[in-house]
Coordinates of C-alpha atoms and ligand atoms in Angstrom, one line a residue:
M283 CA 22.8 14.0 0.7
V284 CA 20.6 14.0 -2.4
A285 CA 18.9 17.0 -3.8
A286 CA 16.0 15.2 -5.4
K287 CA 14.5 16.7 -8.6
N288 CA 11.5 16.0 -10.9
Y289 CA 11.9 13.9 -13.9
I290 CA 10.0 15.2 -16.8
A291 CA 10.3 14.2 -20.6
G292 CA 13.5 12.3 -19.8
E293 CA 15.2 15.2 -18.1
W294 CA 15.9 16.0 -14.3
V295 CA 14.6 19.4 -13.8
T296 CA 13.8 21.8 -10.7
D297 CA 16.4 23.4 -8.8
A298 CA 14.2 25.0 -6.2
R299 CA 15.2 23.1 -3.1
G300 CA 12.4 22.5 -0.5
P301 CA 12.4 20.9 2.9
E302 CA 15.2 18.7 4.2
V303 CA 14.5 15.0 4.6
R304 CA 15.7 13.5 8.0
A305 CA 15.8 9.9 8.8
P306 CA 12.8 9.1 11.1
G307 CA 15.1 6.5 12.9
N308 CA 17.8 9.0 13.5
L309 CA 16.8 12.7 13.2
D310 CA 20.5 13.7 13.3
E311 CA 20.9 12.3 9.8
V312 CA 20.0 14.6 6.9
L313 CA 19.3 12.5 3.8
G314 CA 18.5 15.1 1.2
T315 CA 16.0 17.7 0.0
V316 CA 12.8 17.5 -1.9
P317 CA 11.9 20.3 -4.4
L318 CA 9.0 22.7 -3.9
T319 CA 7.3 21.8 -7.1
T320 CA 4.9 24.2 -8.8
T321 CA 1.8 23.4 -10.7
A322 CA 3.6 24.6 -13.8
E323 CA 5.8 21.6 -13.5
V324 CA 2.9 19.2 -13.0
E325 CA 1.5 20.7 -16.2
A326 CA 4.8 20.1 -18.0
A327 CA 4.9 16.5 -16.7
V328 CA 1.4 15.7 -17.9
E329 CA 2.0 17.3 -21.3
A330 CA 5.3 15.2 -21.7
A331 CA 3.2 12.1 -20.8
A332 CA 0.5 13.0 -23.3
R333 CA 3.0 13.6 -26.1
A334 CA 4.7 10.3 -25.4
Q335 CA 1.4 8.3 -25.3
D336 CA 0.9 7.6 -28.9
G337 CA 4.3 6.2 -29.5
W338 CA 4.2 4.0 -26.4
R339 CA 0.8 2.6 -27.0
H340 CA 1.6 1.7 -30.5
L341 CA 4.6 -0.4 -29.5
S342 CA 3.6 -4.1 -29.3
G343 CA 2.8 -5.6 -25.9
V344 CA 5.9 -7.8 -26.3
E345 CA 8.1 -4.7 -27.0
R346 CA 6.8 -2.9 -23.9
G347 CA 7.3 -6.1 -21.9
N348 CA 10.9 -6.2 -23.0
I349 CA 11.5 -2.8 -21.5
L350 CA 9.9 -3.8 -18.3
F351 CA 12.0 -7.0 -18.1
R352 CA 15.0 -4.6 -18.5
A353 CA 13.6 -2.4 -15.7
A354 CA 13.2 -5.5 -13.4
A355 CA 16.9 -6.5 -14.1
V356 CA 18.3 -3.0 -13.3
L357 CA 16.1 -2.8 -10.0
E358 CA 17.4 -6.3 -9.2
A359 CA 20.9 -5.2 -9.4
H360 CA 20.2 -2.5 -6.8
V361 CA 18.0 -4.3 -4.3
D362 CA 20.3 -3.8 -1.4
E363 CA 20.8 -0.1 -2.1
L364 CA 17.0 0.5 -2.6
G365 CA 16.3 -1.4 0.6
A366 CA 18.8 0.6 2.6
L367 CA 17.5 3.9 1.2
A368 CA 13.8 3.0 2.0
A369 CA 14.8 1.9 5.5
R370 CA 16.5 5.2 6.0
E371 CA 13.9 7.4 4.5
M372 CA 10.8 5.9 6.1
G373 CA 12.1 3.8 8.9
K374 CA 11.1 0.3 7.9
P375 CA 13.6 -2.3 9.3
I376 CA 16.3 -3.1 6.6
G377 CA 15.2 -6.8 6.2
E378 CA 11.6 -5.8 5.4
A379 CA 12.8 -3.0 3.1
R380 CA 15.1 -5.2 1.3
A381 CA 12.3 -7.8 0.8
E382 CA 10.1 -5.1 -0.5
A383 CA 12.7 -4.1 -3.1
A384 CA 12.9 -7.7 -4.3
R385 CA 9.2 -7.7 -4.5
A386 CA 9.3 -4.6 -6.8
V387 CA 11.6 -6.6 -9.0
S388 CA 9.1 -9.4 -9.2
I389 CA 6.3 -7.1 -9.8
F390 CA 8.1 -5.5 -12.8
R391 CA 8.9 -9.0 -14.1
Y392 CA 5.2 -10.2 -13.6
Y393 CA 3.8 -7.3 -15.7
A394 CA 6.7 -7.6 -18.3
G395 CA 5.1 -11.0 -19.0
E396 CA 1.7 -9.4 -19.4
G397 CA 3.0 -7.9 -22.7
S398 CA 2.8 -11.3 -24.3
R399 CA -0.4 -12.6 -22.7
A400 CA -3.9 -12.5 -24.2
I401 CA -5.8 -9.2 -23.8
G402 CA -9.2 -10.1 -25.1
E403 CA -11.6 -12.9 -25.9
V404 CA -13.6 -14.0 -29.0
I405 CA -17.3 -13.9 -28.3
P406 CA -19.7 -15.8 -30.6
S407 CA -21.9 -13.4 -32.7
A408 CA -25.6 -14.1 -33.6
N409 CA -24.5 -13.6 -37.2
A410 CA -22.5 -16.5 -38.5
T411 CA -20.2 -14.4 -40.5
T412 CA -19.4 -11.7 -37.9
L413 CA -16.2 -12.0 -35.9
Q414 CA -16.8 -10.5 -32.4
F415 CA -14.0 -10.0 -29.9
T416 CA -12.9 -7.8 -27.1
L417 CA -9.6 -5.6 -27.1
R418 CA -8.0 -3.8 -24.2
V419 CA -6.7 -0.3 -24.9
P420 CA -4.8 2.0 -22.6
L421 CA -6.5 4.9 -20.7
G422 CA -3.9 7.3 -21.9
V423 CA -2.0 9.3 -19.3
V424 CA -2.3 7.9 -15.7
G425 CA -1.6 9.8 -12.6
I426 CA -0.2 7.6 -9.8
I427 CA -0.3 8.9 -6.2
T428 CA 1.4 6.7 -3.7
P429 CA 2.0 6.6 0.1
W430 CA 5.1 6.3 2.1
N431 CA 4.5 2.9 3.8
F432 CA 5.5 0.8 0.8
P433 CA 7.8 3.2 -1.0
L434 CA 9.1 0.6 -3.4
A435 CA 6.2 -1.9 -3.9
I436 CA 3.4 0.5 -4.3
P437 CA 4.9 2.6 -7.1
A438 CA 6.0 -0.7 -8.7
W439 CA 2.6 -2.3 -8.6
K440 CA 0.9 0.8 -10.0
M441 CA 3.5 1.9 -12.6
A442 CA 4.3 -1.6 -14.0
P443 CA 0.8 -2.6 -15.1
A444 CA 0.0 1.0 -16.3
L445 CA 3.1 0.8 -18.5
A446 CA 2.6 -2.7 -19.6
Y447 CA -0.9 -1.9 -20.9
G448 CA 0.3 1.0 -22.8
N449 CA -0.3 4.1 -20.6
T450 CA 2.2 6.8 -19.8
V451 CA 2.5 7.7 -16.2
V452 CA 3.2 10.7 -13.9
L453 CA 4.1 9.4 -10.5
K454 CA 3.7 11.6 -7.4
P455 CA 5.0 9.7 -4.4
A456 CA 4.4 10.7 -0.7
E457 CA 6.6 13.4 0.6
W458 CA 8.1 11.0 3.1
A459 CA 9.1 8.6 0.3
S460 CA 10.4 11.1 -2.2
L461 CA 14.1 10.1 -2.2
T462 CA 13.2 6.5 -2.7
A463 CA 10.9 7.1 -5.6
A464 CA 13.4 9.4 -7.2
R465 CA 16.1 6.7 -7.1
I466 CA 13.7 4.1 -8.7
I467 CA 12.9 6.6 -11.5
E468 CA 16.7 7.4 -11.8
L469 CA 17.3 3.7 -12.4
I470 CA 14.4 2.7 -14.7
G471 CA 13.4 6.1 -16.3
P472 CA 16.1 6.2 -18.9
L473 CA 15.0 2.7 -20.2
F474 CA 11.8 4.2 -21.5
P475 CA 11.2 6.7 -24.3
P476 CA 11.2 10.3 -22.9
G477 CA 7.9 11.2 -21.4
V478 CA 6.6 7.7 -20.8
V479 CA 7.6 7.8 -17.1
N480 CA 7.6 11.1 -15.2
L481 CA 8.1 12.0 -11.6
I482 CA 6.9 15.0 -9.7
L483 CA 7.8 15.6 -6.1
G484 CA 6.3 18.0 -3.6
K485 CA 3.2 18.6 -1.6
G486 CA 0.2 16.5 -2.2
S487 CA -2.1 19.3 -1.5
V488 CA -0.4 21.3 -4.4
V489 CA 1.1 19.0 -6.9
G490 CA -1.1 15.9 -6.2
E491 CA -4.1 18.1 -6.3
A492 CA -3.0 19.6 -9.7
L493 CA -2.4 16.1 -11.1
V494 CA -5.8 14.8 -10.1
R495 CA -7.5 18.0 -11.6
H496 CA -5.5 17.9 -14.8
P497 CA -8.0 17.3 -17.8
A498 CA -5.4 15.3 -19.8
V499 CA -5.0 12.8 -16.9
A500 CA -7.5 10.0 -17.8
G501 CA -6.9 7.8 -14.8
I502 CA -5.7 8.1 -11.2
S503 CA -4.5 5.3 -9.1
F504 CA -4.3 6.3 -5.4
T505 CA -3.2 4.6 -2.2
G506 CA -3.5 6.5 1.1
S507 CA -5.9 7.9 3.6
G508 CA -9.6 7.7 3.3
D509 CA -10.0 11.5 3.5
T510 CA -7.7 12.2 0.5
G511 CA -9.1 9.2 -1.4
Q512 CA -12.6 10.5 -1.0
H513 CA -11.6 13.9 -2.2
I514 CA -9.7 12.5 -5.3
A515 CA -12.9 10.5 -6.0
Q516 CA -15.0 13.6 -6.0
V517 CA -12.7 15.5 -8.4
A518 CA -12.3 12.5 -10.7
V519 CA -16.1 12.0 -10.9
E520 CA -16.8 15.7 -11.6
R521 CA -14.4 15.6 -14.6
G522 CA -15.2 12.0 -15.7
A523 CA -11.8 10.6 -15.1
K524 CA -11.4 6.9 -14.0
Y525 CA -10.1 6.4 -10.5
Q526 CA -8.9 3.7 -8.2
L527 CA -8.5 4.1 -4.5
E528 CA -6.8 1.8 -1.9
M529 CA -7.3 3.2 1.6
G530 CA -7.4 2.1 5.1
G531 CA -8.2 -1.0 7.1
K532 CA -9.1 -2.0 10.7
N533 CA -8.0 -5.7 10.2
P534 CA -9.2 -8.3 12.6
V535 CA -7.7 -11.5 13.6
I536 CA -10.3 -13.9 15.0
V537 CA -9.0 -16.6 17.3
A538 CA -11.1 -19.6 18.0
D539 CA -10.6 -21.7 21.2
D540 CA -9.1 -24.5 19.1
A541 CA -6.4 -22.4 17.4
D542 CA -2.7 -23.1 17.5
L543 CA -1.6 -20.6 20.0
D544 CA 2.1 -20.4 19.1
R545 CA 1.1 -19.7 15.4
V546 CA -1.5 -17.1 16.4
V547 CA 1.0 -15.2 18.5
E548 CA 3.8 -15.2 16.0
L549 CA 1.5 -14.1 13.0
T550 CA -0.5 -11.7 15.1
V551 CA 2.7 -9.8 16.3
S552 CA 4.1 -9.9 12.9
G553 CA 0.8 -8.5 11.4
A554 CA 0.5 -5.8 14.0
M555 CA 4.1 -4.8 14.7
R556 CA 6.2 -5.2 11.5
S557 CA 6.7 -1.9 9.6
A558 CA 5.5 -0.4 13.0
G559 CA 2.0 -1.3 12.1
Q560 CA 2.1 1.1 9.1
K561 CA 0.4 -1.3 6.6
C562 CA -3.1 -0.9 5.3
T563 CA -3.3 -4.7 6.0
A564 CA -1.8 -4.5 9.5
T565 CA -3.5 -6.5 12.3
S566 CA -5.3 -4.0 14.5
R567 CA -7.8 -6.0 16.4
V568 CA -7.5 -9.5 18.0
I569 CA -11.0 -10.9 18.6
A570 CA -10.7 -14.0 20.8
T571 CA -13.3 -16.4 22.1
R572 CA -13.5 -16.7 25.8
G573 CA -11.8 -20.1 26.2
I574 CA -8.5 -18.9 24.7
K575 CA -8.5 -15.1 25.4
P576 CA -6.7 -15.1 28.8
R577 CA -3.9 -17.4 27.6
L578 CA -3.6 -15.5 24.2
A579 CA -3.4 -12.0 26.0
E580 CA -0.7 -13.3 28.2
A581 CA 1.4 -14.9 25.3
L582 CA 0.9 -11.8 23.1
V583 CA 2.3 -9.6 25.8
E584 CA 5.3 -11.8 26.5
R585 CA 6.2 -12.0 22.8
V586 CA 5.7 -8.2 22.3
R587 CA 8.1 -7.6 25.2
Q588 CA 10.8 -9.6 23.4
L589 CA 10.7 -7.5 20.2
K590 CA 14.0 -5.8 19.4
Q591 CA 13.2 -2.2 18.7
G592 CA 15.7 0.3 17.4
N593 CA 17.6 1.6 14.4
P594 CA 16.0 0.3 11.3
L595 CA 19.4 -0.2 9.7
D596 CA 20.3 -2.8 12.3
P597 CA 19.5 -6.2 10.7
D598 CA 18.3 -7.5 14.1
T599 CA 15.7 -4.8 14.4
Y600 CA 12.0 -6.1 14.4
L601 CA 10.4 -2.8 15.1
G602 CA 11.7 0.6 13.9
P603 CA 10.4 4.1 14.1
V604 CA 7.1 5.5 12.6
V605 CA 7.6 7.7 9.6
S606 CA 7.1 11.2 10.8
A607 CA 6.3 13.6 13.7
A608 CA 2.7 13.9 12.4
Q609 CA 2.3 10.1 12.5
E610 CA 3.8 9.8 15.9
E611 CA 1.5 12.5 17.2
K612 CA -1.5 10.8 15.7
I613 CA -0.6 7.4 17.1
L614 CA 0.1 8.8 20.6
A615 CA -3.2 10.6 20.5
M616 CA -5.0 7.4 19.7
I617 CA -3.3 5.5 22.5
Q618 CA -4.4 8.3 25.0
K619 CA -7.9 8.0 23.6
G620 CA -7.9 4.3 24.3
R621 CA -6.8 5.0 27.9
D622 CA -9.5 7.7 28.3
E623 CA -12.3 5.4 26.9
G624 CA -11.5 2.7 29.4
A625 CA -9.2 0.2 27.7
R626 CA -6.5 -1.4 29.7
I627 CA -2.9 -1.3 28.5
L628 CA -1.0 -4.6 28.9
A629 CA 2.2 -3.5 27.1
G630 CA 3.7 -0.2 25.7
G631 CA 1.5 2.8 25.8
G632 CA 3.9 5.6 24.8
R633 CA 7.3 6.6 23.3
A634 CA 10.2 4.2 23.4
D635 CA 13.7 5.2 24.3
V636 CA 16.1 3.4 21.9
G637 CA 19.1 5.7 22.4
L638 CA 18.5 7.5 19.1
R639 CA 16.6 10.7 18.3
G640 CA 13.7 9.3 16.3
F641 CA 9.9 8.6 16.2
Y642 CA 9.9 5.4 18.3
I643 CA 6.7 4.2 19.8
A644 CA 6.7 1.1 22.1
P645 CA 4.7 -1.8 20.8
T646 CA 1.3 -1.5 22.5
V647 CA -1.3 -4.0 23.5
F648 CA -4.7 -2.9 24.8
D649 CA -7.1 -5.3 26.6
D650 CA -10.8 -4.9 27.6
V651 CA -11.5 -3.1 24.3
D652 CA -15.1 -2.5 23.5
S653 CA -16.4 -2.1 19.9
R654 CA -17.7 1.4 20.6
M655 CA -14.2 2.7 21.6
T656 CA -12.2 4.7 19.0
I657 CA -9.3 2.3 19.0
A658 CA -11.7 -0.4 18.0
Q659 CA -13.1 1.6 15.0
E660 CA -10.5 3.9 13.7
E661 CA -7.2 3.1 11.8
I662 CA -4.3 3.7 14.0
F663 CA -1.4 3.0 11.6
G664 CA 1.1 2.4 14.3
P665 CA 2.4 -0.6 16.5
V666 CA -0.8 -0.9 18.5
V667 CA -3.2 -3.9 18.7
A668 CA -6.5 -4.1 20.6
I669 CA -7.9 -7.4 22.2
Q670 CA -11.6 -7.9 22.3
E671 CA -13.5 -10.8 23.7
A672 CA -16.2 -12.7 21.8
A673 CA -18.8 -15.1 23.2
D674 CA -18.4 -17.5 20.2
I675 CA -17.4 -17.4 16.5
E676 CA -20.7 -15.9 15.3
D677 CA -20.2 -13.1 17.8
A678 CA -16.5 -12.7 16.8
I679 CA -17.5 -12.4 13.1
R680 CA -20.2 -9.8 14.1
I681 CA -17.6 -7.8 16.0
A682 CA -15.1 -8.1 13.1
N683 CA -17.7 -6.7 10.6
G684 CA -18.8 -4.0 12.9
V685 CA -16.4 -1.3 11.5
R686 CA -16.6 0.9 8.3
Y687 CA -13.5 -0.9 6.8
G688 CA -13.2 -4.3 5.1
L689 CA -9.7 -4.8 3.8
S690 CA -8.1 -7.9 5.3
A691 CA -9.2 -10.4 8.0
S692 CA -7.9 -13.6 9.4
V693 CA -9.3 -16.6 11.4
F694 CA -7.1 -19.0 13.3
T695 CA -8.9 -22.3 13.9
R696 CA -8.3 -26.1 13.2
D697 CA -12.1 -26.6 12.5
L698 CA -13.1 -26.4 8.8
K699 CA -16.6 -25.4 9.6
T700 CA -15.4 -22.4 11.5
A701 CA -13.0 -21.6 8.7
L702 CA -15.8 -21.8 6.0
L703 CA -18.3 -19.8 8.1
F704 CA -15.7 -17.0 8.4
V705 CA -14.9 -17.1 4.7
D706 CA -18.6 -16.8 3.9
R707 CA -19.5 -14.1 6.4
I708 CA -16.5 -11.9 6.8
E709 CA -16.7 -8.5 5.1
A710 CA -13.2 -8.2 3.8
G711 CA -11.5 -8.3 0.4
M712 CA -8.5 -10.3 1.7
V713 CA -9.7 -13.3 3.5
R714 CA -7.1 -15.4 5.4
V715 CA -7.2 -18.6 7.4
N716 CA -4.4 -19.4 9.7
E717 CA -2.4 -16.7 8.0
E718 CA -1.5 -13.2 9.1
T719 CA -3.7 -10.2 7.9
A720 CA -0.6 -8.6 6.0
G721 CA 1.5 -10.4 3.4
V722 CA -0.3 -10.6 0.1
E723 CA 1.0 -12.0 -3.2
L724 CA 1.7 -9.9 -6.2
Q725 CA 0.0 -12.3 -8.7
A726 CA -3.3 -12.3 -6.7
P727 CA -5.9 -9.6 -6.7
F728 CA -5.7 -7.1 -3.9
G729 CA -8.2 -4.8 -2.5
G730 CA -11.0 -4.2 0.1
M731 CA -14.7 -3.9 0.6
K732 CA -16.7 -1.1 2.4
A733 CA -14.5 2.1 3.0
S734 CA -11.3 0.3 2.3
S735 CA -11.3 0.8 -1.4
S736 CA -13.2 2.0 -4.4
H737 CA -14.1 -1.6 -5.1
S738 CA -11.6 -2.1 -7.8
R739 CA -8.6 -4.5 -7.5
E740 CA -4.9 -4.0 -7.9
Q741 CA -2.2 -6.5 -8.7
G742 CA -2.2 -9.8 -10.6
R743 CA -4.3 -9.9 -13.7
A744 CA -7.0 -7.8 -11.9
A745 CA -4.8 -4.7 -12.8
I746 CA -6.0 -4.9 -16.4
E747 CA -9.5 -3.8 -15.3
F748 CA -8.3 -0.5 -14.1
F749 CA -5.5 0.4 -16.4
T750 CA -7.3 -0.4 -19.7
H751 CA -10.7 0.3 -21.4
T752 CA -12.5 -2.6 -23.1
K753 CA -13.4 -2.3 -26.8
T754 CA -16.0 -4.8 -28.1
V755 CA -15.3 -5.2 -31.8
A756 CA -17.7 -6.7 -34.4
I757 CA -16.4 -7.3 -37.9
R758 CA -18.7 -8.3 -40.6
P759 CA -17.0 -9.0 -44.0
Ligands
NDP898 P1 -2.4 11.0 2.5 O1 -3.6 10.3 2.0 O2 -2.5 12.4 2.8 O3 -1.2 10.7 1.5 C1 -1.2 9.8 0.4 C2 -0.8 10.4 -0.8 O4 -1.7 11.4 -1.3 C3 0.6 11.1 -0.7 O5 1.3 11.0 -1.9 C4 0.1 12.5 -0.6 O6 1.1 13.5 -0.7 C5 -1.0 12.6 -1.5 N1 -2.0 13.7 -1.3 C6 -2.3 14.4 -0.2 N2 -3.2 15.3 -0.5 C7 -3.5 15.2 -1.8 C8 -4.5 15.8 -2.6 N3 -5.2 16.8 -2.2 N4 -4.5 15.5 -3.9 C9 -3.7 14.5 -4.4 N5 -2.9 13.8 -3.7 C10 -2.7 14.2 -2.3 O7 -1.9 10.1 3.8 P2 -0.9 10.5 4.9 O8 0.5 10.3 4.5 O9 -1.1 11.9 5.4 O10 -1.3 9.6 6.1 C11 -2.4 9.8 6.9 C12 -3.1 8.4 7.3 O11 -3.5 7.7 6.0 C13 -2.2 7.5 7.9 O12 -2.2 7.6 9.3 C14 -3.0 6.2 7.7 O13 -4.1 6.0 8.5 C15 -3.5 6.4 6.2 N6 -2.6 5.8 5.2 C16 -3.0 4.6 4.6 C17 -2.2 4.1 3.7 C18 -2.6 2.8 3.0 O14 -1.8 2.0 2.7 N7 -3.9 2.5 2.9 C19 -0.9 4.6 3.3 C20 -0.6 5.8 4.0 C21 -1.5 6.4 4.9 P3 2.0 14.2 0.5 O15 2.7 13.0 1.1 O16 2.9 15.0 -0.3 O17 1.1 14.8 1.3

C-alpha cells in the first residue's frame, strides 16, 4: 500500500491523502492512495522547473545524455517490478506491461543518444563570408499530461526527449496511472538536478488545468481524449504556448480477398483485444471485401472465443479488465448502442465473469455494421471490434476514410497494387501493410491525421520538432 506524493524540486511533498487506488482486475486489492493536490502545488512545481531550467539547458547535450543513460539503466533494473505495478494499477496483462517497461528503457536510451547527435544544419548564405546555420534550443518548462493506457511508455516518450533537448518538466499522469508514474519518478528523479523533473498527481480538471494555464509553461505535450485535447489547445492558443496533442483513433483493418487469413485473424485479434482494446492504435473496424468476409467473421469469432481472459497478473492471460468503472460503463453503453442501431453480435456483448471482482468485458465482435452507426464512427476504447463489408478495395478505403479520425490503418493483401493504392489513399498517420494497427516503433515518427492529433509527431527524431525552437543564425565576421 503506497501513499503516493508529489515530487517537487527534488523533494517528496504533500501529505493530504486523496482517493484510494484499487486494482481494476481485483477490486478487493487496495494498492495505495493518490494525493488531493492543490493548485498551489502546481505553482510550486512549475516554479521549481523554471528555476532549474537555466542550469539544465546549459549542460552539454552529452552531459544530459549521460544522465538519461543512467535513468535507462535504473529503469532496466526494475523492469519486472514496473511491469507488475502497471499491470496491477491499470489492468494490462503482465506480459504486455513488462514489455512496455522494457520499451520505456529503450526510449530513455534512444534519447540519451540524442545528446550527442547533430542539432542543426549549415545553410549556404548569399554572402560568401557569412556563416549561416540552425540551432535547436529548448522551449523551457514543459507540461506533460499523460493517459493511463501506456502508464510507462507514454511518460517516457514525452519526458525523455523533453529532457534530452534541455527542457525541464512537470509530469501530470492520469489519475489511474498515478502510482506507476510515482514509482518511475522515484527511480529516476534523484538522478537529475532538483527541479529538472517534477511530478504532480491529482485530478486533471484541477491540477492538469492549472498546469496548462500556467504562464511559465512554454509547451504542453498531451495524450488522451479528443475533448480534453481540444480544450488544452484552446487554452494554449490563447496564451501563446506551444502544444502537442495525441488523441483518439477509429483504426481500420482492410482485408482483401487474397489476404492470408490466419495472419489477418491473429493480428486483428491482437490489435483489437490486447490491452483490452485500450490503445489509441487499437483495431476497431474490420473492413473486408465480399469474397473473404464470411470466412473471416467465422475465424475471428472462433479465435476470440479461445482468448484467456482473467487476472492481469496471470502470465497466461491475454485479455484483462478495463481500467475503471467509468470506462466499463462507457464501453457497455457503446455495445448497447451497437445493438440498438441494428448491428449483430457474433461474440461477447457484455460483462465477463472471470471469478474476480473487476471491470471485465467479454471480447465482443459485431457484424453487419453500417458506417452510419455509432460503433463505426466513435472510439470505443474497449475489447470490441466491428466488421463491415466492402464491395471492393476502393470501397473499403472509402469506408475506412469515412470517420473523423486518422491515426493508424492496415491492409492485408498479397497484391502489391492493392497495397500501394492503400498507402496512397488512406487517411492515416500510421500506415501498415500486413501488420496490425497497433505496435509502433520508438525510433519512428508517431502521430495521426484529422482529429487524431494536432498534426505534430512524437518519438524518433521527430520529437525534436516539438520540444525545441529553431534559431537561424547568421554570423558575418
Ligand atoms: P482524458 O483526456 O480526460 O485524460 C487524459 C489526461 O488528461 C489525464 O492525465 C487527465 O487527468 C488529464 N486531464 C483531464 N482533464 C484535464 C484538463 N482540463 N486539463 C488538463 N489535463 C486534463 O481521458 P480519460 O482518461 O477520461 O479517457 C476518456 C477517453 O479518452 C477514453 O475512453 C478514450 O476514448 C480516450 N483516451 C485516449 C487515449 C489515447 O491514447 N489517445 C488515452 C486515454 C484515453 P485525470 O486522469 O486526472 O482526469
